[in-house]
PDB file of C-alpha atoms in Angstrom:
ATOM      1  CA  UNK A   1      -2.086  35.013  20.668  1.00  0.00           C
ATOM      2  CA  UNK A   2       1.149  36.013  20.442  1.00  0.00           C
ATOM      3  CA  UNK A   3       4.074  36.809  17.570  1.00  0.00           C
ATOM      4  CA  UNK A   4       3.939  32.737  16.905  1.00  0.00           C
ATOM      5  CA  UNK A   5       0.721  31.611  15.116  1.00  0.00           C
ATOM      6  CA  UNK A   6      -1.077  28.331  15.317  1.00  0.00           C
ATOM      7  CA  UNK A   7      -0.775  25.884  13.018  1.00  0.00           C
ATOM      8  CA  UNK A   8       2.905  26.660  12.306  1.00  0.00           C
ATOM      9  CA  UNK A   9       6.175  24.950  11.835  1.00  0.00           C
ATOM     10  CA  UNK A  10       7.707  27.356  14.479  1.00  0.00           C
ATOM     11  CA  UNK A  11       4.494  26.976  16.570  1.00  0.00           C
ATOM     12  CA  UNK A  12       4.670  23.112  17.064  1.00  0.00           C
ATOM     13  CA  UNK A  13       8.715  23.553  17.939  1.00  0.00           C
ATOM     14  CA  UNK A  14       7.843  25.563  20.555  1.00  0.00           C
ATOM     15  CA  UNK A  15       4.980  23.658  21.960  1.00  0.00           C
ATOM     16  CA  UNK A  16       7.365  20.542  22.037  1.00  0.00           C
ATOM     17  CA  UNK A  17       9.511  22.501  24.332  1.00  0.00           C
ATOM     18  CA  UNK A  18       6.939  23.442  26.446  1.00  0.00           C
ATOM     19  CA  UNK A  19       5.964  20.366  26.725  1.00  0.00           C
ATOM     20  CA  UNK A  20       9.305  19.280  28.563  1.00  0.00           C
ATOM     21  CA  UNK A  21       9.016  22.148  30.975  1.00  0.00           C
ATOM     22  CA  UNK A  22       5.999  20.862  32.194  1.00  0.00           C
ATOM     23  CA  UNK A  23       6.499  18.914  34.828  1.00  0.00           C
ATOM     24  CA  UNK A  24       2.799  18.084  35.671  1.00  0.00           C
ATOM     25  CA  UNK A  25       2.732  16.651  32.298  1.00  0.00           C
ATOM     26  CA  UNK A  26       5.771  14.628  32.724  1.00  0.00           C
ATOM     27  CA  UNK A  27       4.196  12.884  35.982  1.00  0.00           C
ATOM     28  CA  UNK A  28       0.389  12.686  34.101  1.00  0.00           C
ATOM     29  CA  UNK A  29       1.934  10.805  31.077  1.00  0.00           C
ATOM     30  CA  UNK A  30       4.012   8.221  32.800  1.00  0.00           C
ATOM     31  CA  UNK A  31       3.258   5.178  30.878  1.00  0.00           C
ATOM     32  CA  UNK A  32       2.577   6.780  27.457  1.00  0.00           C
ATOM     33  CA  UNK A  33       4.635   5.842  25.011  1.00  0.00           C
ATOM     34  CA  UNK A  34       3.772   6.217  21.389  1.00  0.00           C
ATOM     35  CA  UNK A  35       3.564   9.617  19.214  1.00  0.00           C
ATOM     36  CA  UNK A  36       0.757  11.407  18.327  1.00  0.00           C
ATOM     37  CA  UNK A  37      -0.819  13.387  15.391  1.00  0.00           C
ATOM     38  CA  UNK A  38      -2.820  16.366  15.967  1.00  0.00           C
ATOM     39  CA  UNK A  39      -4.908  16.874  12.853  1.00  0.00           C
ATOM     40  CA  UNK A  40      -6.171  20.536  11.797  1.00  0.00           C
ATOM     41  CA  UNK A  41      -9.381  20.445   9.450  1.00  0.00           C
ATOM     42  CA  UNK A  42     -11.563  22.964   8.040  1.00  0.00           C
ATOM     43  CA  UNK A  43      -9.165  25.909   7.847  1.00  0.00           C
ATOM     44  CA  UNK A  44     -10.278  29.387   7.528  1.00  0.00           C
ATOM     45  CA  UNK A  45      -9.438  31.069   3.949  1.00  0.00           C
ATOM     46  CA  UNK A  46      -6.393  32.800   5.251  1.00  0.00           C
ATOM     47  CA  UNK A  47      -4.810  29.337   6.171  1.00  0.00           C
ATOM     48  CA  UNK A  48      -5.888  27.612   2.955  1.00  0.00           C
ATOM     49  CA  UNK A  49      -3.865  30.409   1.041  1.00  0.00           C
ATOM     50  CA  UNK A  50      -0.838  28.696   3.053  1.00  0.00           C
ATOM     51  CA  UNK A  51      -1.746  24.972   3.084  1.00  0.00           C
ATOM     52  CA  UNK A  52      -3.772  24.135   0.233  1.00  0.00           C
ATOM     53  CA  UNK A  53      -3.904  21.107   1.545  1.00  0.00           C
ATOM     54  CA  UNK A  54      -6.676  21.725   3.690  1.00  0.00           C
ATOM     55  CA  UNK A  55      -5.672  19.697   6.602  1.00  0.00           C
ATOM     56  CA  UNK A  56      -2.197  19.932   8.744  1.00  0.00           C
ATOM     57  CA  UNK A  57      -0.698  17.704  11.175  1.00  0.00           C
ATOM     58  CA  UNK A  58       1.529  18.376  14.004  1.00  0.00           C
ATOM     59  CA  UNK A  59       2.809  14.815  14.765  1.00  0.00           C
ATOM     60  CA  UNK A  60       4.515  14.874  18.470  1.00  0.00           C
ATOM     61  CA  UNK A  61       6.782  11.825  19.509  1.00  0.00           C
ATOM     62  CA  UNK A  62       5.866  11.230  23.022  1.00  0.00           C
ATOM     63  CA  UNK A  63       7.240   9.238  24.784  1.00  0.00           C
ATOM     64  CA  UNK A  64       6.909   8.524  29.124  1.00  0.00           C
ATOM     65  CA  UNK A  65       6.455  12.221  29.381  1.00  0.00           C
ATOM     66  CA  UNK A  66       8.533  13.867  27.132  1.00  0.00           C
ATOM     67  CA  UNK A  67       8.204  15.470  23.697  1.00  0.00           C
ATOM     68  CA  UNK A  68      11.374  13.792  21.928  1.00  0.00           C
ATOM     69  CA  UNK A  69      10.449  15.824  18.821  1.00  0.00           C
ATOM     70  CA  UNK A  70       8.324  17.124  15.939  1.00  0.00           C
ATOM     71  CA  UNK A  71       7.386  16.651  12.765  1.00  0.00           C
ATOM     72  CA  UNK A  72       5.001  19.097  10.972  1.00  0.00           C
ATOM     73  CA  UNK A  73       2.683  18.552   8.160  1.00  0.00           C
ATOM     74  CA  UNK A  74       1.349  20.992   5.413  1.00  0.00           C
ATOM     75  CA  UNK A  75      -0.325  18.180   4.045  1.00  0.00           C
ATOM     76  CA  UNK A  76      -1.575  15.810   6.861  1.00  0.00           C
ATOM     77  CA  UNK A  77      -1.839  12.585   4.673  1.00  0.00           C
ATOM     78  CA  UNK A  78       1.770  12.821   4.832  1.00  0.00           C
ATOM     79  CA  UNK A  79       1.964  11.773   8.259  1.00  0.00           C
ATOM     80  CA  UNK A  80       0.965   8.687  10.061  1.00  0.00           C
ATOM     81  CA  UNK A  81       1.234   7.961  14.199  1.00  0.00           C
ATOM     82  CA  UNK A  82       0.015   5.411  16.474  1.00  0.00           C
ATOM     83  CA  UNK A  83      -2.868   7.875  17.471  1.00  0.00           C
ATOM     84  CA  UNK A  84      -4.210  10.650  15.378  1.00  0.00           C
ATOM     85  CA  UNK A  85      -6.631  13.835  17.336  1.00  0.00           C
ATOM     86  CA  UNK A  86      -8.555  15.826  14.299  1.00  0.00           C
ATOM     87  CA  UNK A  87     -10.609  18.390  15.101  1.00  0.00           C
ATOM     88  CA  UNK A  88     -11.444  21.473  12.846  1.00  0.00           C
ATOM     89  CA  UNK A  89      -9.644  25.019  13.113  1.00  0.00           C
ATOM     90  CA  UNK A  90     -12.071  26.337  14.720  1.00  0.00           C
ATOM     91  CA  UNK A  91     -12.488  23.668  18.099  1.00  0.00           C
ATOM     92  CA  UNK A  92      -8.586  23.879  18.197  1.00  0.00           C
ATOM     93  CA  UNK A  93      -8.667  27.303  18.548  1.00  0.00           C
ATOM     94  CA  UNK A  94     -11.385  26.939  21.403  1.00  0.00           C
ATOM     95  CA  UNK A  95      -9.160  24.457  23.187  1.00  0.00           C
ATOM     96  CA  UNK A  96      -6.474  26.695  23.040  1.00  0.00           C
ATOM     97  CA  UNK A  97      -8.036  29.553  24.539  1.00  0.00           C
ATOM     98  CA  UNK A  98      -9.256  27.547  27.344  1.00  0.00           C
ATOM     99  CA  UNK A  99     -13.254  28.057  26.417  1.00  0.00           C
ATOM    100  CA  UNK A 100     -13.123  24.496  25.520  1.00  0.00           C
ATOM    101  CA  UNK A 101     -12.047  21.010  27.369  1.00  0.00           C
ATOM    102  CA  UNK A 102      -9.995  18.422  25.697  1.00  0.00           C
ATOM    103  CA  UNK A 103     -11.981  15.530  27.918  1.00  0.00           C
ATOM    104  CA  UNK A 104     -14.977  17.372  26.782  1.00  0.00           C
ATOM    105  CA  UNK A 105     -14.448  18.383  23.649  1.00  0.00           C
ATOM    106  CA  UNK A 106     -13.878  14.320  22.607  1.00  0.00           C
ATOM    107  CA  UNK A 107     -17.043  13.248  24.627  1.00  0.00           C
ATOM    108  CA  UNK A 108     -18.726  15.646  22.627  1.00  0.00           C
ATOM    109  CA  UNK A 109     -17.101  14.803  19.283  1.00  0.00           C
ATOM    110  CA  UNK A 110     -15.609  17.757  18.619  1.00  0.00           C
ATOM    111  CA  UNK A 111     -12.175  16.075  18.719  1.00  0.00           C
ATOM    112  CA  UNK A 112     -12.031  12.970  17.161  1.00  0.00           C
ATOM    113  CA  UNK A 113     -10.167  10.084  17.679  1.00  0.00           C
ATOM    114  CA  UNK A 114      -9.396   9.122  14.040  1.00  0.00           C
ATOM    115  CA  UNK A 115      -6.677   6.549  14.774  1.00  0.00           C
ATOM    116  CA  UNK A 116      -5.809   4.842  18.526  1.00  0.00           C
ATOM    117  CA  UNK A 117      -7.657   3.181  21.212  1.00  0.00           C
ATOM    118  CA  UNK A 118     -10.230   5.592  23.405  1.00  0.00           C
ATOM    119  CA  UNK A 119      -9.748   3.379  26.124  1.00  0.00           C
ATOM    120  CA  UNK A 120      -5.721   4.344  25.871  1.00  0.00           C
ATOM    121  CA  UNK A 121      -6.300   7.379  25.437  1.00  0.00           C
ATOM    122  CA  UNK A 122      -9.340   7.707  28.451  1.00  0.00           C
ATOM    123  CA  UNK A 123      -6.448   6.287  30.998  1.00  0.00           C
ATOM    124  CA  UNK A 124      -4.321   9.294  30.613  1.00  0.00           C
ATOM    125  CA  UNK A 125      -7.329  12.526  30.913  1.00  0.00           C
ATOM    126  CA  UNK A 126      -4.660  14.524  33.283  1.00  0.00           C
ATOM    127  CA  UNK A 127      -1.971  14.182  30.679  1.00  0.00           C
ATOM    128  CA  UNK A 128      -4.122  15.497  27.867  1.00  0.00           C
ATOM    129  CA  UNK A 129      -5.344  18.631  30.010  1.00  0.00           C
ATOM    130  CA  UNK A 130      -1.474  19.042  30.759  1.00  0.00           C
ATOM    131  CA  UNK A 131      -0.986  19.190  26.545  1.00  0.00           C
ATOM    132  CA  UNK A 132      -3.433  21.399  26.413  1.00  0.00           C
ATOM    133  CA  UNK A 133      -1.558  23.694  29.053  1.00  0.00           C
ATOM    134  CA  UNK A 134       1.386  23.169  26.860  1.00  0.00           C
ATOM    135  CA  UNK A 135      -0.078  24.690  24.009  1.00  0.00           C
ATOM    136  CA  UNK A 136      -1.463  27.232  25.083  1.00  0.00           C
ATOM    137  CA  UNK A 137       1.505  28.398  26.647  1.00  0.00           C
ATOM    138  CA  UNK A 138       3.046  28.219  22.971  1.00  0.00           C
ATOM    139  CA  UNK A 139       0.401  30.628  21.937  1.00  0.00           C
ATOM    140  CA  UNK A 140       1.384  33.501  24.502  1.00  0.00           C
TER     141      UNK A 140
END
């Protein structure tokens, strides 16, 4: 991980903008077109010290491809979108260093769709390995 940790303020700006450079994604998500909330549960003690809150969001407006912008959440309950991803600290972190799939990792129930329709979301699998790509490039 680099300078830029995950979950930040500074963290979701940049994966927004990664998102726009990648032009796999922008061909993947063609047809999307409402935002999204990623949900961050179970944080470790050194994150609760920060958000007290105990759960973050990262809410991403995306819309045919794009990331039109980013709103982020110290308290997730603050934040609403069309469709909402939770998943603990822990399985995030696994997703973004590649040792676990997004496709997977819902199948599995490690990443929950708490808000949204699965068979939306199961139309676009390319796009959400592209996100994934996106983010993890924000973590370098």
């Amino acid at each position: 991980m680099g300078n830029i940790e995950f979950p930040s303020k500074e963290w979701a700006e940049i994966f927004c903008q990664k998102i726009n450079e990648n032009n796999n994604y922008r061909n993947a998500a063609k047809g999307w077109k409402w935002p999204l909330m990623f949900k961050v549960s179970s944080l470790s003690n050194e994150l609760l010290k920060k958000f007290p809150s105990g759960s973050i969001g990262i809410k991403l407006d995306l819309f045919e491809g794009q990331c039109r912008g980013v709103e982020f959440y110290e308290d997730s309950s603050k934040g609403s979108a069309d469709f909402v991803l939770t998943a603990t600290f822990d399985s995030w972190m696994k997703i973004l260093n590649g040792e676990l799939n997004p496709v997977t990792a819902i199948l599995q129930g490690k990443l929950k769709l708490e808000k949204g329709s699965m068979a939306t979301v199961m139309r676009f699998p390319s796009a959400a390995v592209e996100l994934v790509k996106s983010a993890q490039a924000a973590s370098k």
